[in-house]
Tab-separated table of N, CA and C in Angstrom:
chain	number	residue	atom	x	y	z
A	1	MET	N	33.999	208.260	50.418
A	1	MET	CA	32.910	208.096	49.482
A	1	MET	C	33.210	208.845	48.181
A	2	LYS	N	33.704	210.065	48.314
A	2	LYS	CA	34.023	210.857	47.138
A	2	LYS	C	35.111	210.172	46.316
A	3	LYS	N	36.087	209.574	47.002
A	3	LYS	CA	37.170	208.863	46.324
A	3	LYS	C	36.625	207.669	45.546
A	4	GLN	N	35.645	206.957	46.115
A	4	GLN	CA	35.048	205.809	45.441
A	4	GLN	C	34.288	206.246	44.195
A	5	ILE	N	33.543	207.328	44.296
A	5	ILE	CA	32.783	207.827	43.151
A	5	ILE	C	33.737	208.214	42.027
A	6	LEU	N	34.832	208.891	42.362
A	6	LEU	CA	35.812	209.268	41.349
A	6	LEU	C	36.449	208.041	40.712
A	7	ALA	N	36.749	207.016	41.506
A	7	ALA	CA	37.353	205.799	40.972
A	7	ALA	C	36.409	205.093	40.009
A	8	VAL	N	35.138	205.028	40.366
A	8	VAL	CA	34.147	204.390	39.499
A	8	VAL	C	33.982	205.200	38.211
A	9	ALA	N	33.921	206.513	38.328
A	9	ALA	CA	33.786	207.360	37.137
A	9	ALA	C	34.994	207.182	36.220
A	10	ALA	N	36.188	207.145	36.808
A	10	ALA	CA	37.398	206.934	36.019
A	10	ALA	C	37.371	205.574	35.335
A	11	ALA	N	36.896	204.565	36.054
A	11	ALA	CA	36.814	203.227	35.472
A	11	ALA	C	35.890	203.211	34.271
A	12	LEU	N	34.757	203.888	34.379
A	12	LEU	CA	33.812	203.930	33.261
A	12	LEU	C	34.408	204.642	32.054
A	13	VAL	N	35.088	205.755	32.294
A	13	VAL	CA	35.704	206.497	31.196
A	13	VAL	C	36.797	205.673	30.539
A	14	PHE	N	37.698	205.092	31.330
A	14	PHE	CA	38.795	204.318	30.764
A	14	PHE	C	38.306	203.047	30.084
A	15	THR	N	37.235	202.454	30.587
A	15	THR	CA	36.688	201.266	29.959
A	15	THR	C	36.167	201.611	28.568
A	16	ALA	N	35.532	202.751	28.455
A	16	ALA	CA	34.996	203.166	27.161
A	16	ALA	C	36.106	203.526	26.174
A	17	LEU	N	37.212	204.068	26.689
A	17	LEU	CA	38.292	204.527	25.820
A	17	LEU	C	39.395	203.500	25.607
A	18	ALA	N	39.461	202.481	26.451
A	18	ALA	CA	40.567	201.528	26.377
A	18	ALA	C	40.503	200.713	25.096
A	19	PRO	N	41.659	200.470	24.467
A	19	PRO	CA	41.667	199.631	23.276
A	19	PRO	C	41.394	198.184	23.656
A	20	ALA	N	40.925	197.416	22.708
A	20	ALA	CA	40.647	196.002	22.972
A	20	ALA	C	41.930	195.289	23.360
A	21	GLN	N	41.833	194.418	24.349
A	21	GLN	CA	42.997	193.682	24.816
A	21	GLN	C	43.217	192.454	23.948
A	22	SER	N	44.464	192.120	23.693
A	22	SER	CA	44.766	190.969	22.856
A	22	SER	C	44.650	189.670	23.638
A	23	HIS	N	44.673	189.739	24.951
A	23	HIS	CA	44.535	188.530	25.754
A	23	HIS	C	43.282	188.637	26.619
A	24	ALA	N	42.685	187.491	26.890
A	24	ALA	CA	41.460	187.478	27.686
A	24	ALA	C	41.764	187.762	29.141
A	25	GLN	N	40.905	188.515	29.774
A	25	GLN	CA	41.034	188.835	31.186
A	25	GLN	C	40.441	187.699	32.018
A	26	GLN	N	41.066	187.390	33.149
A	26	GLN	CA	40.550	186.324	33.999
A	26	GLN	C	39.243	186.751	34.645
A	27	VAL	N	38.241	185.913	34.496
A	27	VAL	CA	36.938	186.143	35.099
A	27	VAL	C	36.656	184.969	36.018
A	28	THR	N	36.248	185.257	37.243
A	28	THR	CA	35.872	184.197	38.169
A	28	THR	C	34.381	184.270	38.407
A	29	GLN	N	33.815	183.150	38.818
A	29	GLN	CA	32.376	183.075	38.980
A	29	GLN	C	32.049	182.319	40.261
A	30	ALA	N	30.973	182.757	40.941
A	30	ALA	CA	30.535	182.089	42.171
A	30	ALA	C	29.027	182.169	42.289
A	31	LYS	N	28.458	181.136	42.880
A	31	LYS	CA	27.028	181.142	43.186
A	31	LYS	C	26.899	181.508	44.659
A	32	VAL	N	26.233	182.622	44.932
A	32	VAL	CA	26.060	183.122	46.291
A	32	VAL	C	24.600	182.883	46.680
A	33	PRO	N	24.352	181.992	47.653
A	33	PRO	CA	22.975	181.611	47.982
A	33	PRO	C	22.253	182.567	48.942
A	34	PHE	N	22.803	183.736	49.164
A	34	PHE	CA	22.192	184.694	50.086
A	34	PHE	C	22.460	186.107	49.585
A	35	ALA	N	21.626	187.047	49.986
A	35	ALA	CA	21.854	188.455	49.663
A	35	ALA	C	23.064	188.939	50.461
A	36	PHE	N	23.799	189.880	49.897
A	36	PHE	CA	24.994	190.388	50.572
A	36	PHE	C	25.242	191.820	50.147
A	37	GLN	N	26.118	192.482	50.892
A	37	GLN	CA	26.517	193.838	50.553
A	37	GLN	C	27.948	193.793	50.059
A	38	ALA	N	28.207	194.410	48.902
A	38	ALA	CA	29.556	194.544	48.342
A	38	ALA	C	29.854	196.031	48.294
A	39	GLY	N	30.800	196.471	49.111
A	39	GLY	CA	31.013	197.910	49.240
A	39	GLY	C	29.783	198.509	49.882
A	40	ASN	N	29.148	199.450	49.194
A	40	ASN	CA	27.918	200.067	49.713
A	40	ASN	C	26.685	199.631	48.936
A	41	THR	N	26.802	198.561	48.150
A	41	THR	CA	25.711	198.117	47.293
A	41	THR	C	25.149	196.780	47.759
A	42	MET	N	23.820	196.713	47.900
A	42	MET	CA	23.161	195.444	48.232
A	42	MET	C	23.027	194.614	46.968
A	43	MET	N	23.372	193.335	47.067
A	43	MET	CA	23.330	192.413	45.943
A	43	MET	C	22.418	191.240	46.317
A	44	PRO	N	21.513	190.844	45.432
A	44	PRO	CA	20.637	189.708	45.737
A	44	PRO	C	21.389	188.384	45.606
A	45	ALA	N	20.832	187.333	46.166
A	45	ALA	CA	21.402	185.996	45.983
A	45	ALA	C	21.431	185.703	44.489
A	46	GLY	N	22.445	184.968	44.049
A	46	GLY	CA	22.531	184.632	42.634
A	46	GLY	C	23.934	184.264	42.219
A	47	GLU	N	24.128	184.138	40.924
A	47	GLU	CA	25.432	183.796	40.374
A	47	GLU	C	26.125	185.077	39.919
A	48	TYR	N	27.396	185.216	40.287
A	48	TYR	CA	28.143	186.443	40.022
A	48	TYR	C	29.455	186.168	39.315
A	49	GLN	N	29.839	187.118	38.469
A	49	GLN	CA	31.163	187.128	37.859
A	49	GLN	C	31.958	188.255	38.501
A	50	ILE	N	33.227	187.962	38.781
A	50	ILE	CA	34.115	188.955	39.383
A	50	ILE	C	35.324	189.085	38.481
A	51	GLN	N	35.664	190.324	38.133
A	51	GLN	CA	36.827	190.558	37.285
A	51	GLN	C	37.344	191.975	37.511
A	52	ARG	N	38.557	192.214	37.023
A	52	ARG	CA	39.102	193.566	37.092
A	52	ARG	C	38.227	194.491	36.262
A	53	ALA	N	37.972	195.671	36.804
A	53	ALA	CA	37.202	196.653	36.055
A	53	ALA	C	38.047	197.220	34.914
A	54	LEU	N	39.335	197.343	35.153
A	54	LEU	CA	40.306	197.788	34.156
A	54	LEU	C	41.443	196.771	34.124
A	55	PRO	N	41.879	196.342	32.959
A	55	PRO	CA	42.917	195.307	32.897
A	55	PRO	C	44.198	195.659	33.660
A	56	GLU	N	44.565	196.932	33.675
A	56	GLU	CA	45.823	197.316	34.317
A	56	GLU	C	45.686	197.721	35.781
A	57	VAL	N	44.465	197.705	36.324
A	57	VAL	CA	44.234	198.108	37.716
A	57	VAL	C	43.676	196.917	38.485
A	58	ARG	N	44.528	196.274	39.265
A	58	ARG	CA	44.132	195.062	39.980
A	58	ARG	C	43.150	195.334	41.118
A	59	THR	N	43.208	196.497	41.719
A	59	THR	CA	42.442	196.756	42.937
A	59	THR	C	41.014	197.237	42.703
A	60	LEU	N	40.628	197.551	41.485
A	60	LEU	CA	39.251	197.947	41.183
A	60	LEU	C	38.567	196.758	40.514
A	61	GLN	N	37.603	196.175	41.220
A	61	GLN	CA	36.925	194.968	40.743
A	61	GLN	C	35.488	195.273	40.359
A	62	LEU	N	35.016	194.571	39.336
A	62	LEU	CA	33.627	194.639	38.918
A	62	LEU	C	32.954	193.346	39.354
A	63	ILE	N	31.868	193.470	40.100
A	63	ILE	CA	31.074	192.316	40.526
A	63	ILE	C	29.735	192.451	39.818
A	64	ARG	N	29.409	191.441	39.002
A	64	ARG	CA	28.226	191.548	38.162
A	64	ARG	C	27.425	190.254	38.191
A	65	GLY	N	26.132	190.366	38.399
A	65	GLY	CA	25.253	189.204	38.349
A	65	GLY	C	25.209	188.661	36.934
A	66	THR	N	25.267	187.332	36.773
A	66	THR	CA	25.248	186.757	35.426
A	66	THR	C	23.914	186.988	34.737
A	67	ASP	N	22.870	187.264	35.503
A	67	ASP	CA	21.560	187.563	34.921
A	67	ASP	C	21.331	189.074	34.790
A	68	SER	N	22.388	189.852	34.996
A	68	SER	CA	22.353	191.315	34.904
A	68	SER	C	21.427	191.968	35.916
A	69	SER	N	21.125	191.256	37.017
A	69	SER	CA	20.239	191.821	38.038
A	69	SER	C	20.935	192.867	38.899
A	70	ALA	N	22.243	192.780	39.024
A	70	ALA	CA	22.972	193.721	39.882
A	70	ALA	C	24.432	193.768	39.455
A	71	SER	N	25.053	194.912	39.678
A	71	SER	CA	26.495	195.035	39.464
A	71	SER	C	27.015	196.200	40.284
A	72	THR	N	28.296	196.129	40.614
A	72	THR	CA	28.923	197.206	41.367
A	72	THR	C	30.427	197.144	41.174
A	73	PHE	N	31.077	198.257	41.398
A	73	PHE	CA	32.529	198.334	41.444
A	73	PHE	C	32.932	198.376	42.903
A	74	VAL	N	34.017	197.679	43.262
A	74	VAL	CA	34.534	197.756	44.623
A	74	VAL	C	36.030	198.023	44.583
A	75	LEU	N	36.477	198.863	45.496
A	75	LEU	CA	37.900	199.126	45.667
A	75	LEU	C	38.445	198.136	46.685
A	76	THR	N	39.617	197.606	46.419
A	76	THR	CA	40.206	196.596	47.293
A	76	THR	C	41.667	196.917	47.582
A	77	ASN	N	42.219	196.189	48.530
A	77	ASN	CA	43.644	196.234	48.824
A	77	ASN	C	44.212	194.846	48.593
A	78	VAL	N	45.404	194.779	48.024
A	78	VAL	CA	46.053	193.496	47.759
A	78	VAL	C	46.524	192.887	49.073
A	79	VAL	N	46.241	191.591	49.264
A	79	VAL	CA	46.719	190.852	50.432
A	79	VAL	C	47.334	189.542	49.956
A	80	GLU	N	48.264	189.038	50.735
A	80	GLU	CA	48.939	187.779	50.423
A	80	GLU	C	48.705	186.788	51.552
A	81	SER	N	48.638	185.522	51.210
A	81	SER	CA	48.489	184.457	52.195
A	81	SER	C	49.769	183.636	52.225
A	82	ARG	N	50.055	183.076	53.366
A	82	ARG	CA	51.218	182.182	53.464
A	82	ARG	C	50.943	180.856	52.774
A	83	ASP	N	49.653	180.523	52.650
A	83	ASP	CA	49.254	179.278	52.005
A	83	ASP	C	49.146	179.514	50.497
A	84	LYS	N	50.196	179.187	49.759
A	84	LYS	CA	50.212	179.404	48.307
A	84	LYS	C	49.336	178.402	47.562
A	85	ASN	N	48.848	177.368	48.259
A	85	ASN	CA	47.984	176.368	47.632
A	85	ASN	C	46.502	176.663	47.838
A	86	ALA	N	46.194	177.749	48.511
A	86	ALA	CA	44.792	178.091	48.769
A	86	ALA	C	44.063	178.316	47.455
A	87	GLY	N	42.849	177.805	47.372
A	87	GLY	CA	42.058	177.936	46.160
A	87	GLY	C	41.365	179.276	46.051
A	88	SER	N	40.709	179.477	44.933
A	88	SER	CA	39.950	180.701	44.696
A	88	SER	C	38.652	180.654	45.496
A	89	LYS	N	38.327	181.768	46.159
A	89	LYS	CA	37.130	181.789	46.996
A	89	LYS	C	36.720	183.214	47.322
A	90	LEU	N	35.469	183.357	47.741
A	90	LEU	CA	34.958	184.607	48.284
A	90	LEU	C	34.772	184.416	49.773
A	91	ILE	N	35.130	185.411	50.560
A	91	ILE	CA	34.955	185.369	52.013
A	91	ILE	C	33.929	186.443	52.392
A	92	PHE	N	32.926	186.028	53.158
A	92	PHE	CA	31.880	186.931	53.626
A	92	PHE	C	31.917	186.997	55.140
A	93	HIS	N	31.610	188.153	55.692
A	93	HIS	CA	31.368	188.313	57.127
A	93	HIS	C	29.857	188.407	57.285
A	94	CYS	N	29.283	187.519	58.076
A	94	CYS	CA	27.831	187.502	58.277
A	94	CYS	C	27.508	187.733	59.743
A	95	TYR	N	26.557	188.618	59.991
A	95	TYR	CA	26.079	188.940	61.328
A	95	TYR	C	24.567	188.755	61.299
A	96	SER	N	24.027	187.890	62.133
A	96	SER	CA	22.591	187.608	62.141
A	96	SER	C	22.102	187.360	60.727
A	97	ASN	N	21.382	188.321	60.132
A	97	ASN	CA	20.842	188.107	58.795
A	97	ASN	C	21.448	189.035	57.741
A	98	GLU	N	22.618	189.620	58.015
A	98	GLU	CA	23.286	190.495	57.054
A	98	GLU	C	24.669	189.971	56.755
A	99	CYS	N	24.991	189.871	55.450
A	99	CYS	CA	26.310	189.396	55.025
A	99	CYS	C	27.000	190.465	54.188
A	100	PHE	N	28.328	190.534	54.342
A	100	PHE	CA	29.149	191.533	53.667
A	100	PHE	C	30.318	190.840	52.989
A	101	LEU	N	30.539	191.128	51.697
A	101	LEU	CA	31.704	190.586	51.008
A	101	LEU	C	32.941	191.213	51.627
A	102	SER	N	33.878	190.370	52.053
A	102	SER	CA	35.067	190.850	52.739
A	102	SER	C	36.346	190.663	51.927
A	103	GLU	N	36.485	189.502	51.269
A	103	GLU	CA	37.719	189.192	50.547
A	103	GLU	C	37.417	188.414	49.276
A	104	ILE	N	38.293	188.611	48.277
A	104	ILE	CA	38.244	187.864	47.025
A	104	ILE	C	39.620	187.212	46.870
A	105	TRP	N	39.663	185.879	46.878
A	105	TRP	CA	40.925	185.152	46.739
A	105	TRP	C	40.956	184.496	45.366
A	106	VAL	N	42.016	184.755	44.620
A	106	VAL	CA	42.101	184.279	43.242
A	106	VAL	C	43.059	183.098	43.080
A	107	GLY	N	43.497	182.517	44.179
A	107	GLY	CA	44.407	181.379	44.115
A	107	GLY	C	45.859	181.806	44.237
A	108	SER	N	46.743	180.823	44.420
A	108	SER	CA	48.183	181.062	44.561
A	108	SER	C	48.522	181.999	45.706
A	109	GLY	N	47.662	182.063	46.714
A	109	GLY	CA	47.924	182.903	47.880
A	109	GLY	C	47.711	184.381	47.646
A	110	GLN	N	47.060	184.756	46.547
A	110	GLN	CA	46.826	186.157	46.237
A	110	GLN	C	45.362	186.501	46.464
A	111	GLY	N	45.147	187.619	47.159
A	111	GLY	CA	43.778	188.012	47.457
A	111	GLY	C	43.588	189.510	47.414
A	112	LEU	N	42.335	189.895	47.512
A	112	LEU	CA	41.931	191.294	47.531
A	112	LEU	C	40.964	191.483	48.682
A	113	LYS	N	41.228	192.462	49.525
A	113	LYS	CA	40.394	192.711	50.694
A	113	LYS	C	39.625	194.006	50.492
A	114	LEU	N	38.303	193.928	50.712
A	114	LEU	CA	37.457	195.108	50.618
A	114	LEU	C	37.517	195.858	51.934
A	115	GLU	N	37.383	197.181	51.863
A	115	GLU	CA	37.286	197.977	53.074
A	115	GLU	C	35.931	197.719	53.719
A	116	GLN	N	35.903	197.719	55.028
A	116	GLN	CA	34.654	197.498	55.749
A	116	GLN	C	33.717	198.685	55.496
A	117	SER	N	32.488	198.388	55.085
A	117	SER	CA	31.512	199.458	54.809
A	117	SER	C	31.027	200.073	56.121
A	118	ARG	N	30.409	201.221	56.000
A	118	ARG	CA	29.844	201.889	57.176
A	118	ARG	C	28.813	200.985	57.854
A	119	ARG	N	27.989	200.333	57.036
A	119	ARG	CA	26.946	199.458	57.607
A	119	ARG	C	27.570	198.275	58.348
A	120	GLU	N	28.607	197.665	57.787
A	120	GLU	CA	29.241	196.544	58.481
A	120	GLU	C	29.867	196.995	59.789
A	121	LYS	N	30.448	198.179	59.804
A	121	LYS	CA	31.007	198.704	61.056
A	121	LYS	C	29.918	198.854	62.108
A	122	GLU	N	28.766	199.386	61.704
A	122	GLU	CA	27.647	199.541	62.642
A	122	GLU	C	27.190	198.199	63.189
A	123	VAL	N	27.019	197.239	62.286
A	123	VAL	CA	26.526	195.920	62.682
A	123	VAL	C	27.544	195.206	63.569
A	124	SER	N	28.819	195.308	63.232
A	124	SER	CA	29.842	194.605	64.017
A	124	SER	C	30.010	195.191	65.412
A	125	LEU	N	29.693	196.480	65.584
A	125	LEU	CA	29.794	197.098	66.906
A	125	LEU	C	28.684	196.626	67.843
A	126	ALA	N	27.590	196.166	67.277
A	126	ALA	CA	26.477	195.668	68.076
A	126	ALA	C	26.697	194.192	68.397
A	127	GLN	N	27.881	193.861	68.909
A	127	GLN	CA	28.277	192.470	69.167
A	127	GLN	C	27.378	191.745	70.158
A	128	THR	N	26.684	192.462	71.011
A	128	THR	CA	25.848	191.792	72.008
A	128	THR	C	24.747	190.973	71.357
A	129	GLU	N	24.233	191.465	70.226
A	129	GLU	CA	23.172	190.715	69.564
A	129	GLU	C	23.591	190.118	68.233
A	130	ASN	N	24.745	190.490	67.717
A	130	ASN	CA	25.210	190.001	66.423
A	130	ASN	C	26.542	189.279	66.563
A	131	GLU	N	26.561	188.002	66.243
A	131	GLU	CA	27.797	187.245	66.258
A	131	GLU	C	28.321	187.115	64.847
A	132	LEU	N	29.623	187.222	64.688
A	132	LEU	CA	30.253	187.130	63.384
A	132	LEU	C	30.394	185.678	62.961
A	133	ALA	N	29.980	185.385	61.731
A	133	ALA	CA	30.235	184.091	61.103
A	133	ALA	C	30.968	184.377	59.803
A	134	VAL	N	32.037	183.641	59.533
A	134	VAL	CA	32.792	183.815	58.299
A	134	VAL	C	32.382	182.700	57.347
A	135	VAL	N	31.937	183.074	56.153
A	135	VAL	CA	31.461	182.127	55.160
A	135	VAL	C	32.395	182.185	53.960
A	136	SER	N	32.846	181.011	53.503
A	136	SER	CA	33.725	180.915	52.341
A	136	SER	C	33.006	180.175	51.230
A	137	LEU	N	32.957	180.771	50.021
A	137	LEU	CA	32.340	180.146	48.858
A	137	LEU	C	33.378	179.993	47.761
A	138	PRO	N	33.423	178.851	47.092
A	138	PRO	CA	34.430	178.649	46.035
A	138	PRO	C	34.151	179.496	44.805
A	139	LEU	N	35.225	179.903	44.151
A	139	LEU	CA	35.172	180.637	42.884
A	139	LEU	C	35.653	179.689	41.788
A	140	THR	N	35.088	179.791	40.619
A	140	THR	CA	35.595	179.029	39.484
A	140	THR	C	36.043	180.006	38.416
A	141	VAL	N	37.094	179.655	37.691
A	141	VAL	CA	37.609	180.492	36.623
A	141	VAL	C	36.858	180.134	35.351
A	142	THR	N	36.288	181.148	34.696
A	142	THR	CA	35.568	180.904	33.457
A	142	THR	C	36.441	181.329	32.279
A	143	PRO	N	36.354	180.619	31.193
A	143	PRO	CA	37.204	180.956	30.020
A	143	PRO	C	36.800	182.245	29.361
């Protein structure tokens, strides 16, 4: 938790101090029809933009509601898929009535995996009453 707070604080400082980039950063967008947890933050259903929090740091992502209702930073780990033709998508783990953002896939077999939150670990351990469903939602690249 302390490491996450430091990473977010560093992201805010570097974002404020970073010079303007000459090239546009890739932003992806998805409509999520259900509330979900990203990291340790609850996010309402809605349309979201996902992008790097810092242009040079691929693993720190900013997830922001297009209506500014919610936003959060999440730390991720880079993952690769054997399927290089896989499209851009968000992967959620859903148990009963709780969903957790698990992966962000940006196409070309490249993805980012979020660490399982404390709450998701608790919910997943209660397997007797909670069955896992994996939900995939498409991402679109916005100019």
